[in-house]
GROMACS .gro file of C-alpha atoms in nm:
model
   69
    1UNK     CA    1   0.018   0.034  -0.003
    2UNK     CA    2   0.313   0.221   0.065
    3UNK     CA    3   0.397   0.177  -0.305
    4UNK     CA    4   0.103   0.265  -0.400
    5UNK     CA    5   0.058   0.643  -0.210
    6UNK     CA    6   0.413   0.703  -0.340
    7UNK     CA    7   0.334   0.651  -0.691
    8UNK     CA    8   0.039   0.861  -0.633
    9UNK     CA    9   0.236   1.116  -0.427
   10UNK     CA   10   0.432   1.105  -0.725
   11UNK     CA   11   0.187   1.125  -1.038
   12UNK     CA   12  -0.008   1.405  -0.843
   13UNK     CA   13   0.321   1.568  -0.846
   14UNK     CA   14   0.348   1.570  -1.197
   15UNK     CA   15   0.022   1.691  -1.285
   16UNK     CA   16   0.059   1.929  -1.049
   17UNK     CA   17   0.400   2.029  -1.232
   18UNK     CA   18   0.292   2.040  -1.561
   19UNK     CA   19  -0.084   2.219  -1.448
   20UNK     CA   20   0.125   2.447  -1.312
   21UNK     CA   21   0.435   2.543  -1.499
   22UNK     CA   22   0.306   2.707  -1.837
   23UNK     CA   23   0.114   2.956  -1.631
   24UNK     CA   24   0.445   3.058  -1.406
   25UNK     CA   25   0.622   3.064  -1.691
   26UNK     CA   26   0.398   3.306  -1.904
   27UNK     CA   27   0.432   3.550  -1.567
   28UNK     CA   28   0.775   3.538  -1.519
   29UNK     CA   29   0.738   3.606  -1.871
   30UNK     CA   30   0.532   3.889  -1.803
   31UNK     CA   31   0.764   4.010  -1.490
   32UNK     CA   32   1.060   3.991  -1.691
   33UNK     CA   33   0.893   4.238  -1.987
   34UNK     CA   34   0.829   4.457  -1.747
   35UNK     CA   35   1.192   4.457  -1.626
   36UNK     CA   36   1.277   4.537  -1.963
   37UNK     CA   37   1.014   4.829  -2.066
   38UNK     CA   38   1.098   4.995  -1.713
   39UNK     CA   39   1.515   4.915  -1.748
   40UNK     CA   40   1.604   5.221  -1.961
   41UNK     CA   41   1.382   5.523  -1.682
   42UNK     CA   42   1.596   5.300  -1.407
   43UNK     CA   43   1.915   5.396  -1.589
   44UNK     CA   44   1.823   5.730  -1.683
   45UNK     CA   45   1.753   5.796  -1.338
   46UNK     CA   46   2.043   5.651  -1.183
   47UNK     CA   47   2.242   5.859  -1.433
   48UNK     CA   48   2.114   6.146  -1.296
   49UNK     CA   49   2.150   6.077  -0.956
   50UNK     CA   50   2.430   6.066  -0.992
   51UNK     CA   51   2.548   6.295  -1.216
   52UNK     CA   52   2.509   6.583  -0.934
   53UNK     CA   53   2.195   6.734  -1.125
   54UNK     CA   54   1.946   6.564  -0.883
   55UNK     CA   55   2.140   6.712  -0.613
   56UNK     CA   56   2.106   7.079  -0.844
   57UNK     CA   57   1.806   7.119  -0.901
   58UNK     CA   58   1.669   6.956  -0.523
   59UNK     CA   59   1.844   7.300  -0.397
   60UNK     CA   60   1.713   7.526  -0.648
   61UNK     CA   61   1.375   7.384  -0.593
   62UNK     CA   62   1.487   7.423  -0.176
   63UNK     CA   63   1.597   7.755  -0.245
   64UNK     CA   64   1.269   7.872  -0.474
   65UNK     CA   65   1.001   7.731  -0.132
   66UNK     CA   66   1.267   7.955   0.137
   67UNK     CA   67   1.258   8.213  -0.057
   68UNK     CA   68   0.902   8.208  -0.166
   69UNK     CA   69   0.813   8.212   0.266
   0.00000   0.00000   0.00000
């Protein structure tokens, strides 16, 4: 009986893997496409921050806000 239980558990595992693997592959592919679409913007933002322009822009904005107040 133990070998029957093992065989049934293996069959159930194989069925679940075969059923859900395509779904999980599709989800992963969707995330990969989203990452590819967003990555150029992340790269530009990183360049902007590391260039020092971000600090200048923030300082200018704060200066303007303080002058307004």
